[in-house]
Amino acid sequence: MWETLGTVRDLGRLQEIAVVLIRYGFGDVVRRIGLASTLERAGRLLHWNEERQELLRMTAPVRVRSAMQDLGPTFVKLGQVLATRVDLLPPEWIAELSELQNAVPALPYADIREQLEADLGASPSEVFAFLDETPMAAASLAQAHRARLHDGREVVLKVRRPGIRDVVEADLRLLARLAEIVEARLPDLRRYRPAEVVQQFTVSLRRELDFAAECRNAERIARNFKGRDDILIPDVHWQWTCESLNVQDFVDGIPGRDLAGVDAAGLDRRELARRGADIVLKMVLEDGSFHADPHPGNIIYLRDGRIGVIDFGMVGALSEVRRFQVAQLLHGLVEQDPQGVADVLLDWAGGVEVDENRLQHDISQFVDQYRGVPLKDLRIGLMLGDITQLLRSYSLTLPADLALMIKAFLTLEGMGRQLDPDFDMASAARPFLERVVLQRYAPRALLKRGRRSLLGLVDFAGELPRDLRKLVQAARRGRLQLKVETTALQGFGEQVNRAANRLVMGIVTAALIIGSSIVMHSVGGVSSRWLLALGVCGFIGAGFCGVWILFSIWRSGGGGAAGR
């Protein structure tokens, strides 16, 4: 009931989604997931004749990207997250979804002034010596304004759009419900794990809506680079930063897309590519906390040769074990070691049934094609893309953190090649890979893992007698139980249980109707008023039971099945 009420609350947005999908030729999807029947029951009319021939001539990736662009910020962000899932989608889809842009018309300053004053705790004129009311950039979630403090420091204000959280939360509720429906009704899309993707996206987007969390990410990564003079991460002004406002130093430099500006400033492109690779590889392989979206818009080249990194709304994290696995994988690709690559991929399979011999054979063939190729000609990003394509052929998916990492590598190598056509990612990565592997087996690391394992073994040995005693006591008392769960039988049992409940309610309803009819025809004498009241109550109860049964059948789609 509460889920239904929640859907009713978002009914207007649901219609907007359905209309956009129909406009781009996905009317069949709307029907199959039940959006059409839901909206038609609610008296909402869908414009089935809005398809235009020029739209239908677009390829499927283009139509999906266009639909997401029209659906607004939540779906734009969803498309950007999907663009990182190189393990789920083929290259043409990744390339198209990567074109999704956050750029939207900026709000007038008057529309954000009230929220800005509340976030600052004072009038902007009191806090800043100057504030440019014309935004320097605008995106789906926020817009940025340049300002100057009274001490002369230049800063950037990232202001969240007023009311955007409510819009996003409504979309997230609908996406979660739609993912459940897609998994239930579209078996051919189940392998893409829509519910898992939406859950990952929900966590990511809610973090991105918290601008204070973004600043904490920036400071954590800045600490990892403390003492290095080749990277600049802007300082945060915490006295004015909160969930909906981010105030950081302005980074004055050349945008990552402006290669002509790089040449005009006399900067060495090859050196910039090397430094950029060194920064990202350190984040991923040594620190385990990395900028997950290092595209040219988030990179700024300073005129003194440093590289500025901004916008830490999307940050990836890799555990020590995961970093070692990544190093093993990349080392296996660079050194043409198919067995090492296969071992890592089987670990990532997570217990999924797979033909290991066939997988190892396919990996050996894949690695052999690079045998004898000079190191400078190896493209790590393309190799990782090919590996994920191999995983897709086995219906295997990567954990979300690894998907972000591979996307970061692809972006990094692309930027490196733009700066320097001879950029050698494999050579740049090699010393990091060797260091990670050596650190894994260094005496201190071995001692640390051995001590941890020994402590765990001691704890287990200490608890073992008690656990065995409990097991024996349970067996003696006849309480020892073996529980076996079968998913298919469990679902069947739930269906039988629901059917039995409806049958019982139907019998109760029939009994109430028959009993109330008998009572109503027996009215007479002194007690006639009480008998009349009892009969009326019986009919009312039967009415409620009937409504419950009809509602239950409607919720389960039984009415639609009967109609077919």
Coordinates of C-alpha atoms in Angstrom, one line a residue:
M1 CA 0.0 0.0 0.0
W2 CA 2.8 2.4 1.0
E3 CA 4.7 1.7 -2.3
T4 CA 1.5 2.4 -4.2
L5 CA 1.0 5.7 -2.4
G6 CA 4.6 6.6 -3.1
T7 CA 4.1 5.9 -6.8
V8 CA 0.9 8.1 -6.8
R9 CA 3.0 10.9 -5.2
D10 CA 5.4 10.7 -8.2
L11 CA 2.7 10.1 -10.8
G12 CA 3.4 13.3 -12.7
R13 CA 7.1 12.6 -13.0
L14 CA 6.2 9.0 -14.0
Q15 CA 4.2 10.4 -16.9
E16 CA 7.0 12.7 -18.0
I17 CA 9.4 9.7 -18.1
A18 CA 7.0 7.6 -20.1
V19 CA 6.3 10.4 -22.6
V20 CA 10.1 10.9 -23.2
L21 CA 10.7 7.2 -23.7
I22 CA 7.8 7.0 -26.2
R23 CA 9.1 10.1 -28.0
Y24 CA 12.4 8.3 -28.6
G25 CA 10.9 5.1 -29.8
F26 CA 10.8 3.1 -26.6
G27 CA 7.1 2.7 -26.4
D28 CA 7.4 -1.1 -26.3
V29 CA 9.6 -0.8 -23.2
V30 CA 6.9 1.4 -21.6
R31 CA 4.3 -1.2 -22.2
R32 CA 6.4 -4.2 -21.1
I33 CA 7.4 -2.8 -17.8
G34 CA 3.8 -1.8 -17.0
L35 CA 4.2 2.0 -17.1
A36 CA 1.4 2.3 -19.7
S37 CA -1.2 0.3 -17.7
T38 CA -0.3 2.2 -14.4
L39 CA -0.7 5.6 -16.0
E40 CA -3.9 4.6 -17.9
R41 CA -5.5 3.3 -14.7
A42 CA -4.7 6.7 -13.1
G43 CA -6.5 8.5 -16.0
R44 CA -3.2 9.7 -17.5
L45 CA -3.1 9.7 -21.3
L46 CA 0.1 8.9 -23.1
H47 CA 0.9 10.4 -26.5
W48 CA 1.6 7.3 -28.5
N49 CA 1.7 9.2 -31.8
E50 CA 4.6 11.5 -30.9
E51 CA 7.3 9.3 -32.5
R52 CA 9.1 11.2 -35.3
Q53 CA 10.8 9.4 -38.2
E54 CA 14.0 11.3 -37.8
L55 CA 14.3 10.2 -34.1
L56 CA 13.5 6.6 -35.0
R57 CA 16.3 6.6 -37.5
M58 CA 18.8 7.3 -34.7
T59 CA 20.9 4.3 -33.4
A60 CA 19.8 2.9 -30.0
P61 CA 22.7 4.4 -28.1
V62 CA 22.0 7.9 -29.5
R63 CA 18.3 7.6 -28.6
V64 CA 19.0 6.5 -25.1
R65 CA 21.5 9.3 -24.6
S66 CA 19.0 11.9 -26.0
A67 CA 16.2 10.6 -23.8
M68 CA 18.5 10.8 -20.7
Q69 CA 19.4 14.4 -21.7
D70 CA 15.7 15.3 -21.9
L71 CA 14.8 13.6 -18.6
G72 CA 17.0 16.0 -16.6
P73 CA 19.8 15.9 -14.0
T74 CA 19.2 12.5 -12.4
F75 CA 19.1 10.7 -15.6
V76 CA 22.1 12.6 -17.0
K77 CA 24.1 11.5 -13.9
L78 CA 22.8 7.9 -14.4
G79 CA 24.1 8.0 -17.9
Q80 CA 27.5 9.2 -16.8
V81 CA 27.7 6.4 -14.2
L82 CA 26.7 3.9 -16.9
A83 CA 29.5 5.3 -19.0
T84 CA 31.9 4.0 -16.4
R85 CA 30.5 0.5 -16.6
V86 CA 32.8 -0.7 -19.4
D87 CA 32.2 -4.3 -18.1
L88 CA 28.4 -4.0 -18.8
L89 CA 28.1 -2.0 -22.0
P90 CA 29.9 -2.3 -25.3
P91 CA 32.2 0.5 -26.6
E92 CA 29.7 2.2 -28.8
W93 CA 27.3 2.7 -25.8
I94 CA 30.2 3.9 -23.6
A95 CA 31.3 6.4 -26.2
E96 CA 27.7 7.8 -26.6
L97 CA 26.9 8.0 -22.9
S98 CA 30.2 9.7 -22.3
E99 CA 28.8 12.6 -24.4
L100 CA 26.2 13.4 -21.8
Q101 CA 26.7 16.9 -20.7
N102 CA 25.8 18.5 -17.4
A103 CA 25.6 21.9 -19.0
V104 CA 22.2 23.5 -18.5
P105 CA 21.0 27.2 -18.5
A106 CA 22.1 28.9 -15.3
L107 CA 19.6 30.2 -12.8
P108 CA 19.4 34.0 -12.3
Y109 CA 21.3 35.2 -9.2
A110 CA 18.1 36.3 -7.6
D111 CA 16.8 32.7 -7.6
I112 CA 19.8 31.5 -5.5
R113 CA 20.4 34.5 -3.4
E114 CA 18.2 33.5 -0.5
Q115 CA 19.7 30.0 -0.3
L116 CA 23.2 31.5 -0.6
E117 CA 22.6 33.9 2.3
A118 CA 21.3 31.0 4.5
D119 CA 24.4 28.9 3.7
L120 CA 26.8 31.7 4.4
G121 CA 25.0 32.9 7.5
A122 CA 25.4 36.5 6.3
S123 CA 24.8 38.7 3.3
P124 CA 27.2 37.8 0.4
S125 CA 28.3 41.5 0.4
E126 CA 29.5 41.1 4.0
V127 CA 31.5 37.9 3.3
F128 CA 33.0 38.9 -0.1
A129 CA 34.6 42.0 -1.4
F130 CA 33.3 41.1 -4.8
L131 CA 30.9 38.5 -6.1
D132 CA 30.2 38.0 -9.8
E133 CA 26.5 37.5 -10.2
T134 CA 27.0 36.0 -13.6
P135 CA 27.9 32.3 -13.2
M136 CA 31.2 31.1 -14.7
A137 CA 29.7 27.6 -15.3
A138 CA 26.4 25.9 -14.7
A139 CA 25.6 22.2 -14.4
S140 CA 22.5 20.1 -13.6
L141 CA 23.1 20.1 -9.8
A142 CA 24.9 23.4 -9.2
Q143 CA 26.4 26.5 -10.7
A144 CA 29.7 28.2 -10.0
H145 CA 30.3 31.9 -9.2
R146 CA 33.6 33.6 -8.9
A147 CA 34.3 35.9 -5.9
R148 CA 37.0 37.6 -4.0
L149 CA 37.6 37.7 -0.3
H150 CA 38.4 40.8 1.7
D151 CA 42.0 39.6 2.0
G152 CA 42.3 39.5 -1.8
R153 CA 42.1 35.7 -2.3
E154 CA 40.1 34.6 -5.4
V155 CA 37.6 31.9 -4.7
V156 CA 34.9 29.9 -6.4
L157 CA 31.4 29.3 -5.0
K158 CA 29.7 26.1 -6.0
V159 CA 26.0 26.7 -5.2
R160 CA 23.6 23.8 -5.3
R161 CA 20.4 24.5 -7.2
P162 CA 17.5 25.2 -4.9
G163 CA 15.0 22.4 -4.6
I164 CA 17.2 20.0 -6.7
R165 CA 17.4 17.4 -3.9
D166 CA 13.6 16.8 -3.9
V167 CA 13.6 16.3 -7.7
V168 CA 16.5 13.9 -7.4
E169 CA 14.9 11.9 -4.5
A170 CA 11.7 11.5 -6.5
D171 CA 13.6 10.2 -9.5
L172 CA 15.6 7.8 -7.3
R173 CA 12.4 6.4 -5.9
L174 CA 11.1 5.8 -9.4
L175 CA 14.4 4.4 -10.7
A176 CA 14.5 1.9 -7.8
R177 CA 11.0 0.7 -8.5
L178 CA 11.6 0.6 -12.3
A179 CA 14.8 -1.5 -11.8
E180 CA 12.8 -4.1 -9.8
I181 CA 10.1 -4.2 -12.6
V182 CA 12.8 -4.5 -15.3
E183 CA 14.4 -7.4 -13.6
A184 CA 11.1 -9.1 -13.1
R185 CA 9.5 -8.5 -16.5
L186 CA 12.5 -8.2 -18.9
P187 CA 14.7 -11.3 -18.5
D188 CA 16.9 -10.3 -21.4
L189 CA 18.0 -7.2 -19.4
R190 CA 18.6 -9.0 -16.1
R191 CA 22.2 -9.7 -16.9
Y192 CA 22.9 -6.0 -16.7
R193 CA 21.9 -6.0 -13.0
P194 CA 19.7 -2.9 -13.1
A195 CA 18.9 -3.0 -9.4
E196 CA 22.6 -3.2 -8.5
V197 CA 23.4 -0.4 -10.9
V198 CA 20.6 1.8 -9.5
Q199 CA 21.8 1.1 -6.0
Q200 CA 25.4 2.1 -6.8
F201 CA 24.1 5.2 -8.6
T202 CA 21.9 6.2 -5.7
V203 CA 24.8 6.1 -3.3
S204 CA 27.0 8.0 -5.7
L205 CA 24.5 10.7 -6.5
R206 CA 23.6 11.3 -2.9
R207 CA 27.3 11.8 -2.1
E208 CA 27.6 14.1 -5.0
L209 CA 24.7 16.2 -3.7
D210 CA 26.7 16.7 -0.5
F211 CA 29.3 19.4 -1.3
A212 CA 30.9 19.1 2.1
A213 CA 31.7 15.4 1.3
E214 CA 33.3 16.6 -2.0
C215 CA 35.6 18.9 0.0
R216 CA 36.5 16.1 2.4
N217 CA 37.5 13.9 -0.6
A218 CA 39.6 16.8 -1.9
E219 CA 41.4 17.2 1.4
R220 CA 42.0 13.5 1.8
I221 CA 43.7 13.2 -1.6
A222 CA 45.6 16.5 -1.0
R223 CA 47.1 14.9 2.2
N224 CA 48.3 12.0 0.1
F225 CA 50.3 14.4 -2.1
K226 CA 51.7 16.5 0.7
G227 CA 55.2 17.7 0.0
R228 CA 54.9 17.3 -3.8
D229 CA 55.1 20.4 -6.0
D230 CA 53.7 19.0 -9.2
I231 CA 50.0 19.0 -8.3
L232 CA 47.6 21.7 -6.9
I233 CA 44.4 20.8 -5.2
P234 CA 42.5 24.0 -4.1
D235 CA 42.1 24.8 -0.4
V236 CA 38.7 24.6 1.1
H237 CA 37.2 27.5 3.1
W238 CA 35.3 25.5 5.7
Q239 CA 33.7 28.5 7.5
W240 CA 31.4 28.9 4.5
T241 CA 31.2 25.3 3.2
C242 CA 28.2 23.1 3.9
E243 CA 26.0 20.5 2.2
S244 CA 24.7 22.8 -0.4
L245 CA 27.7 25.3 -0.8
N246 CA 31.3 24.7 -1.6
V247 CA 33.8 27.5 -1.3
Q248 CA 37.3 26.8 -2.6
D249 CA 40.3 28.7 -3.9
F250 CA 40.1 29.7 -7.6
V251 CA 42.7 27.9 -9.7
D252 CA 44.0 30.2 -12.4
G253 CA 45.4 28.2 -15.3
I254 CA 44.8 26.7 -18.8
P255 CA 41.8 24.4 -19.1
G256 CA 42.6 20.8 -20.0
R257 CA 40.8 21.1 -23.3
D258 CA 42.8 24.1 -24.4
L259 CA 45.8 22.5 -26.1
A260 CA 46.5 25.7 -28.1
G261 CA 46.7 27.6 -24.8
V262 CA 49.2 25.0 -23.5
D263 CA 51.4 25.6 -26.6
A264 CA 51.0 29.4 -26.3
A265 CA 52.1 29.3 -22.7
G266 CA 55.3 27.4 -23.7
L267 CA 54.5 24.3 -21.6
D268 CA 56.1 21.0 -22.4
R269 CA 53.2 18.6 -23.5
R270 CA 55.3 15.5 -23.0
E271 CA 56.2 16.5 -19.4
L272 CA 52.5 17.3 -18.7
A273 CA 51.5 13.9 -19.9
R274 CA 54.1 12.2 -17.7
R275 CA 53.2 14.2 -14.7
G276 CA 49.4 13.6 -15.2
A277 CA 50.0 9.8 -15.5
D278 CA 52.2 9.8 -12.4
I279 CA 49.6 11.6 -10.4
V280 CA 46.7 9.3 -11.4
L281 CA 48.8 6.1 -11.0
K282 CA 49.8 7.2 -7.5
M283 CA 46.2 7.8 -6.6
V284 CA 45.1 4.4 -7.9
L285 CA 47.9 2.0 -7.1
E286 CA 49.6 3.5 -4.1
D287 CA 47.0 5.5 -2.2
G288 CA 43.8 3.6 -3.1
S289 CA 41.8 6.9 -3.2
F290 CA 41.5 8.4 -6.7
H291 CA 39.7 11.0 -8.7
A292 CA 37.2 8.9 -10.6
D293 CA 36.4 11.4 -13.4
P294 CA 39.8 13.0 -14.5
H295 CA 38.4 14.4 -17.8
P296 CA 39.9 17.5 -19.3
G297 CA 37.2 19.7 -17.7
N298 CA 38.5 18.8 -14.2
I299 CA 42.2 19.3 -15.1
I300 CA 43.9 22.7 -15.2
Y301 CA 47.5 23.3 -16.4
L302 CA 49.2 26.0 -14.4
R303 CA 51.8 28.2 -16.2
D304 CA 54.5 27.1 -13.8
G305 CA 54.1 23.5 -15.0
R306 CA 51.9 22.2 -12.1
I307 CA 48.7 20.4 -12.7
G308 CA 45.5 21.5 -10.9
V309 CA 42.8 19.0 -10.1
I310 CA 39.3 20.1 -9.2
D311 CA 35.8 18.6 -8.7
F312 CA 36.1 15.6 -6.4
G313 CA 32.4 14.8 -6.4
M314 CA 33.1 11.3 -7.8
V315 CA 35.9 9.5 -6.0
G316 CA 36.9 5.9 -6.2
A317 CA 38.4 3.7 -3.4
L318 CA 40.5 0.5 -3.7
S319 CA 41.4 -1.6 -0.8
E320 CA 45.0 -3.0 -0.3
V321 CA 43.9 -6.4 -1.6
R322 CA 42.2 -4.8 -4.6
R323 CA 45.2 -2.7 -5.5
F324 CA 47.4 -5.7 -5.5
Q325 CA 44.9 -7.5 -7.8
V326 CA 44.9 -4.6 -10.2
A327 CA 48.7 -4.5 -10.1
Q328 CA 48.8 -8.3 -10.8
L329 CA 46.4 -7.8 -13.8
L330 CA 48.2 -4.9 -15.3
H331 CA 51.6 -6.6 -14.7
G332 CA 50.3 -9.7 -16.4
L333 CA 49.1 -7.7 -19.4
V334 CA 52.4 -5.8 -19.7
E335 CA 54.6 -8.9 -19.2
Q336 CA 52.4 -11.2 -21.3
D337 CA 51.5 -13.5 -18.4
P338 CA 48.1 -15.1 -19.3
Q339 CA 48.0 -17.2 -16.1
G340 CA 48.4 -14.2 -13.9
V341 CA 45.6 -12.4 -15.7
A342 CA 43.3 -15.4 -15.6
D343 CA 43.8 -15.8 -11.8
V344 CA 42.8 -12.2 -11.1
L345 CA 39.7 -12.4 -13.4
L346 CA 38.6 -15.7 -11.7
D347 CA 38.9 -14.0 -8.3
W348 CA 36.8 -11.1 -9.6
A349 CA 34.1 -13.6 -10.9
G350 CA 33.0 -13.9 -7.2
G351 CA 32.1 -17.6 -7.3
V352 CA 30.0 -17.3 -10.5
E353 CA 30.0 -20.6 -12.5
V354 CA 32.4 -20.2 -15.4
D355 CA 34.3 -22.5 -17.7
E356 CA 37.8 -21.9 -16.3
N357 CA 39.6 -23.8 -19.0
R358 CA 37.9 -22.0 -21.8
L359 CA 38.4 -18.6 -20.0
Q360 CA 42.1 -19.3 -19.6
H361 CA 42.4 -20.3 -23.3
D362 CA 40.7 -17.1 -24.4
I363 CA 42.9 -15.0 -22.1
S364 CA 46.1 -16.8 -23.5
Q365 CA 45.0 -16.0 -27.0
F366 CA 44.3 -12.4 -26.0
V367 CA 47.7 -11.9 -24.3
D368 CA 49.6 -13.7 -27.1
Q369 CA 48.5 -11.1 -29.6
Y370 CA 50.6 -8.5 -27.7
R371 CA 53.7 -10.8 -27.5
G372 CA 56.7 -9.1 -29.1
V373 CA 54.9 -5.7 -29.2
P374 CA 57.2 -2.9 -28.0
L375 CA 56.2 -1.6 -24.6
K376 CA 55.7 1.9 -25.9
D377 CA 53.1 0.6 -28.4
L378 CA 51.0 -1.1 -25.7
R379 CA 47.8 0.8 -24.8
I380 CA 46.8 -0.1 -21.3
G381 CA 43.3 1.5 -21.6
L382 CA 42.5 -0.4 -24.8
M383 CA 43.8 -3.6 -23.3
L384 CA 41.6 -3.1 -20.2
G385 CA 38.6 -2.4 -22.5
D386 CA 39.3 -5.6 -24.3
I387 CA 39.5 -7.5 -21.1
T388 CA 36.1 -6.2 -19.9
Q389 CA 34.6 -7.1 -23.3
L390 CA 35.9 -10.7 -22.7
L391 CA 34.2 -10.6 -19.3
R392 CA 30.9 -9.6 -20.9
S393 CA 31.1 -12.6 -23.2
Y394 CA 31.1 -14.8 -20.0
S395 CA 28.3 -12.7 -18.4
L396 CA 30.8 -11.5 -15.7
T397 CA 30.6 -8.1 -14.2
L398 CA 33.3 -6.0 -12.4
P399 CA 32.8 -4.6 -8.9
A400 CA 31.8 -1.0 -9.0
D401 CA 35.2 0.3 -7.7
L402 CA 37.0 -1.5 -10.5
A403 CA 34.7 -0.1 -13.1
L404 CA 35.5 3.4 -11.9
M405 CA 39.2 2.6 -12.0
I406 CA 39.1 1.3 -15.6
K407 CA 37.2 4.4 -16.7
A408 CA 39.9 6.5 -15.0
F409 CA 42.6 4.7 -16.9
L410 CA 40.8 5.0 -20.2
T411 CA 40.4 8.8 -19.6
L412 CA 44.0 9.2 -18.5
E413 CA 45.4 7.4 -21.5
G414 CA 43.2 9.4 -23.9
M415 CA 44.3 12.7 -22.3
G416 CA 47.9 11.6 -22.4
R417 CA 47.7 10.8 -26.1
Q418 CA 46.2 14.2 -26.8
L419 CA 49.1 15.9 -25.1
D420 CA 51.7 13.6 -26.5
P421 CA 50.9 11.2 -29.4
D422 CA 53.9 9.1 -28.3
F423 CA 52.6 8.8 -24.7
D424 CA 53.6 5.5 -23.2
M425 CA 51.2 4.5 -20.5
A426 CA 52.7 1.0 -20.1
S427 CA 56.2 2.4 -19.3
A428 CA 54.6 5.0 -16.9
A429 CA 52.7 2.3 -15.1
R430 CA 55.5 -0.3 -14.9
P431 CA 57.5 1.1 -11.9
F432 CA 54.2 1.6 -9.9
L433 CA 53.2 -2.0 -10.6
E434 CA 56.6 -3.4 -9.5
R435 CA 56.5 -1.3 -6.4
V436 CA 53.0 -2.5 -5.4
V437 CA 54.0 -6.2 -6.0
L438 CA 57.2 -5.8 -4.0
Q439 CA 55.4 -4.0 -1.2
R440 CA 52.9 -6.9 -1.0
Y441 CA 55.8 -9.3 -0.3
A442 CA 58.0 -7.0 1.7
P443 CA 59.1 -8.4 5.1
R444 CA 57.1 -5.8 7.0
A445 CA 53.9 -6.5 5.0
L446 CA 54.3 -10.2 5.4
L447 CA 54.8 -9.8 9.1
K448 CA 51.7 -7.6 9.4
R449 CA 49.5 -10.1 7.5
G450 CA 51.0 -13.0 9.5
R451 CA 50.3 -11.3 12.8
R452 CA 46.8 -10.5 11.7
S453 CA 46.2 -14.1 10.6
L454 CA 47.7 -15.5 13.8
L455 CA 45.5 -13.3 16.0
G456 CA 42.5 -14.5 14.0
L457 CA 43.6 -18.1 14.4
V458 CA 44.0 -17.6 18.2
D459 CA 40.5 -16.0 18.5
F460 CA 39.1 -18.9 16.5
A461 CA 40.8 -21.5 18.6
G462 CA 39.6 -19.8 21.8
E463 CA 36.0 -19.8 20.6
L464 CA 36.1 -23.3 19.2
P465 CA 35.5 -25.3 22.4
R466 CA 32.5 -23.2 23.3
D467 CA 31.0 -23.5 19.8
L468 CA 31.5 -27.3 19.9
R469 CA 29.9 -27.6 23.3
K470 CA 26.9 -25.6 22.0
L471 CA 26.7 -27.9 19.0
V472 CA 26.8 -31.1 21.1
Q473 CA 24.2 -29.7 23.6
A474 CA 21.9 -28.8 20.8
A475 CA 22.2 -32.3 19.3
R476 CA 21.5 -34.0 22.6
R477 CA 18.3 -31.9 23.1
G478 CA 17.1 -32.6 19.7
R479 CA 17.4 -28.9 18.6
L480 CA 20.0 -29.5 15.9
Q481 CA 18.5 -28.2 12.7
L482 CA 19.6 -28.3 9.1
K483 CA 18.3 -25.3 7.1
V484 CA 18.4 -25.6 3.3
E485 CA 17.1 -22.6 1.3
T486 CA 16.1 -23.0 -2.3
T487 CA 15.3 -19.7 -4.1
A488 CA 12.9 -21.2 -6.6
L489 CA 10.9 -23.2 -4.0
Q490 CA 10.8 -20.1 -1.7
G491 CA 9.3 -18.0 -4.5
F492 CA 6.8 -20.8 -5.3
G493 CA 5.9 -21.1 -1.6
E494 CA 5.3 -17.3 -1.4
Q495 CA 2.9 -17.6 -4.4
V496 CA 1.1 -20.5 -2.8
N497 CA 0.8 -18.5 0.4
R498 CA -0.6 -15.5 -1.3
A499 CA -3.1 -17.6 -3.3
A500 CA -4.2 -19.4 0.0
N501 CA -4.7 -16.0 1.7
R502 CA -6.9 -14.8 -1.2
L503 CA -8.9 -18.1 -1.1
V504 CA -9.4 -17.8 2.6
M505 CA -10.5 -14.2 2.3
G506 CA -12.9 -15.2 -0.5
I507 CA -14.4 -17.9 1.7
V508 CA -14.8 -15.4 4.5
T509 CA -16.4 -12.9 2.2
A510 CA -18.8 -15.5 0.9
A511 CA -19.7 -16.6 4.4
L512 CA -20.3 -13.0 5.5
I513 CA -22.6 -12.4 2.6
I514 CA -24.6 -15.6 3.1
G515 CA -24.7 -15.2 6.9
S516 CA -25.8 -11.6 6.6
S517 CA -28.5 -12.4 4.1
I518 CA -29.9 -15.1 6.5
V519 CA -29.8 -12.7 9.4
M520 CA -31.5 -9.9 7.3
H521 CA -34.3 -12.3 6.4
S522 CA -34.8 -13.4 10.0
V523 CA -35.6 -9.9 11.2
G524 CA -38.5 -9.8 13.6
G525 CA -39.5 -9.4 17.2
V526 CA -37.7 -7.4 19.9
S527 CA -34.2 -8.1 18.6
S528 CA -34.9 -7.1 15.1
R529 CA -32.9 -3.9 15.4
W530 CA -29.9 -5.8 16.6
L531 CA -30.2 -8.4 13.9
L532 CA -30.6 -5.7 11.3
A533 CA -27.4 -4.0 12.6
L534 CA -25.6 -7.3 12.6
G535 CA -26.5 -8.0 9.0
V536 CA -25.5 -4.5 7.9
C537 CA -22.1 -5.0 9.6
G538 CA -21.7 -8.3 7.9
F539 CA -22.3 -6.8 4.5
I540 CA -19.8 -3.9 5.2
G541 CA -17.2 -6.5 6.3
A542 CA -17.8 -8.5 3.1
G543 CA -17.4 -5.3 1.1
F544 CA -14.0 -4.5 2.7
C545 CA -12.8 -8.1 2.1
G546 CA -13.9 -7.9 -1.5
V547 CA -12.0 -4.6 -2.0
W548 CA -8.9 -6.2 -0.4
I549 CA -9.1 -9.2 -2.7
L550 CA -9.5 -7.0 -5.8
F551 CA -6.7 -4.7 -4.8
S552 CA -4.4 -7.7 -4.1
I553 CA -5.1 -9.2 -7.6
W554 CA -4.6 -5.7 -9.2
R555 CA -1.2 -5.3 -7.4
S556 CA 0.1 -8.7 -8.6
G557 CA -0.9 -8.0 -12.2
G558 CA -3.6 -10.7 -12.1
G559 CA -6.1 -8.5 -13.7
G560 CA -3.9 -7.9 -16.7
A561 CA -3.2 -11.6 -17.0
A562 CA -6.9 -12.4 -16.9
G563 CA -7.6 -9.8 -19.6
R564 CA -5.0 -11.4 -21.9

